[in-house]
Amino acid sequence: MSTLTINIPEDRWARLNEISDQFGISPEELVRISVDDLLTRPQEDCQQAIEYIFNKNENLYRRLS
């Protein structure tokens, strides 16, 4: 198994904690489950999800690059 470290804004971290608390799991487990879901979707669904995420966060990605 590999380890991945990411940086996310504080407001996103807070939201991630809220959602994970609702499910009774850790934020890390919620992210792992979400990644698993994304990677097991059919290719078309995956592409649509990726495009949605990039379009939604385009300005953030520009500032971070």
Tab-separated table of C-alpha atoms in Angstrom, residues 6-54:
chain	number	residue	atom	x	y	z
A	6	ILE	CA	-2.195	16.299	0.321
A	7	ASN	CA	-2.757	19.888	1.401
A	8	ILE	CA	-6.317	21.174	1.564
A	9	PRO	CA	-7.747	24.503	2.722
A	10	GLU	CA	-8.919	24.677	6.334
A	11	ASP	CA	-12.565	25.104	5.335
A	12	ARG	CA	-12.408	21.911	3.263
A	13	TRP	CA	-10.734	20.072	6.150
A	14	ALA	CA	-13.536	21.201	8.462
A	15	ARG	CA	-16.173	20.036	5.972
A	16	LEU	CA	-14.384	16.715	5.513
A	17	ASN	CA	-14.451	16.226	9.284
A	18	GLU	CA	-18.167	17.061	9.445
A	19	ILE	CA	-19.029	14.536	6.753
A	20	SER	CA	-16.800	11.809	8.174
A	21	ASP	CA	-18.342	12.347	11.625
A	22	GLN	CA	-21.799	11.822	10.108
A	23	PHE	CA	-20.659	8.424	8.822
A	24	GLY	CA	-18.721	7.543	11.970
A	25	ILE	CA	-15.414	7.171	10.122
A	26	SER	CA	-12.139	9.079	10.019
A	27	PRO	CA	-11.545	11.790	7.413
A	28	GLU	CA	-8.757	9.641	5.983
A	29	GLU	CA	-11.126	6.708	5.538
A	30	LEU	CA	-13.687	8.948	3.841
A	31	VAL	CA	-11.040	10.135	1.369
A	32	ARG	CA	-9.892	6.547	0.734
A	33	ILE	CA	-13.469	5.425	0.069
A	34	SER	CA	-14.031	8.406	-2.233
A	35	VAL	CA	-10.870	7.644	-4.216
A	36	ASP	CA	-11.863	3.972	-4.469
A	37	ASP	CA	-15.284	5.024	-5.759
A	38	LEU	CA	-13.756	7.371	-8.332
A	39	LEU	CA	-11.306	4.739	-9.569
A	40	THR	CA	-13.914	1.980	-9.908
A	41	ARG	CA	-16.459	4.027	-11.854
A	42	PRO	CA	-16.913	3.354	-15.542
A	43	GLN	CA	-14.505	5.452	-17.641
A	44	GLU	CA	-17.197	7.876	-18.857
A	45	ASP	CA	-18.502	8.560	-15.344
A	46	CYS	CA	-14.950	9.018	-14.096
A	47	GLN	CA	-14.147	11.498	-16.875
A	48	GLN	CA	-17.286	13.506	-16.102
A	49	ALA	CA	-16.409	13.608	-12.398
A	50	ILE	CA	-12.850	14.742	-13.116
A	51	GLU	CA	-14.029	17.465	-15.511
A	52	TYR	CA	-16.556	18.683	-12.935
A	53	ILE	CA	-13.883	18.869	-10.229
A	54	PHE	CA	-11.392	20.692	-12.458
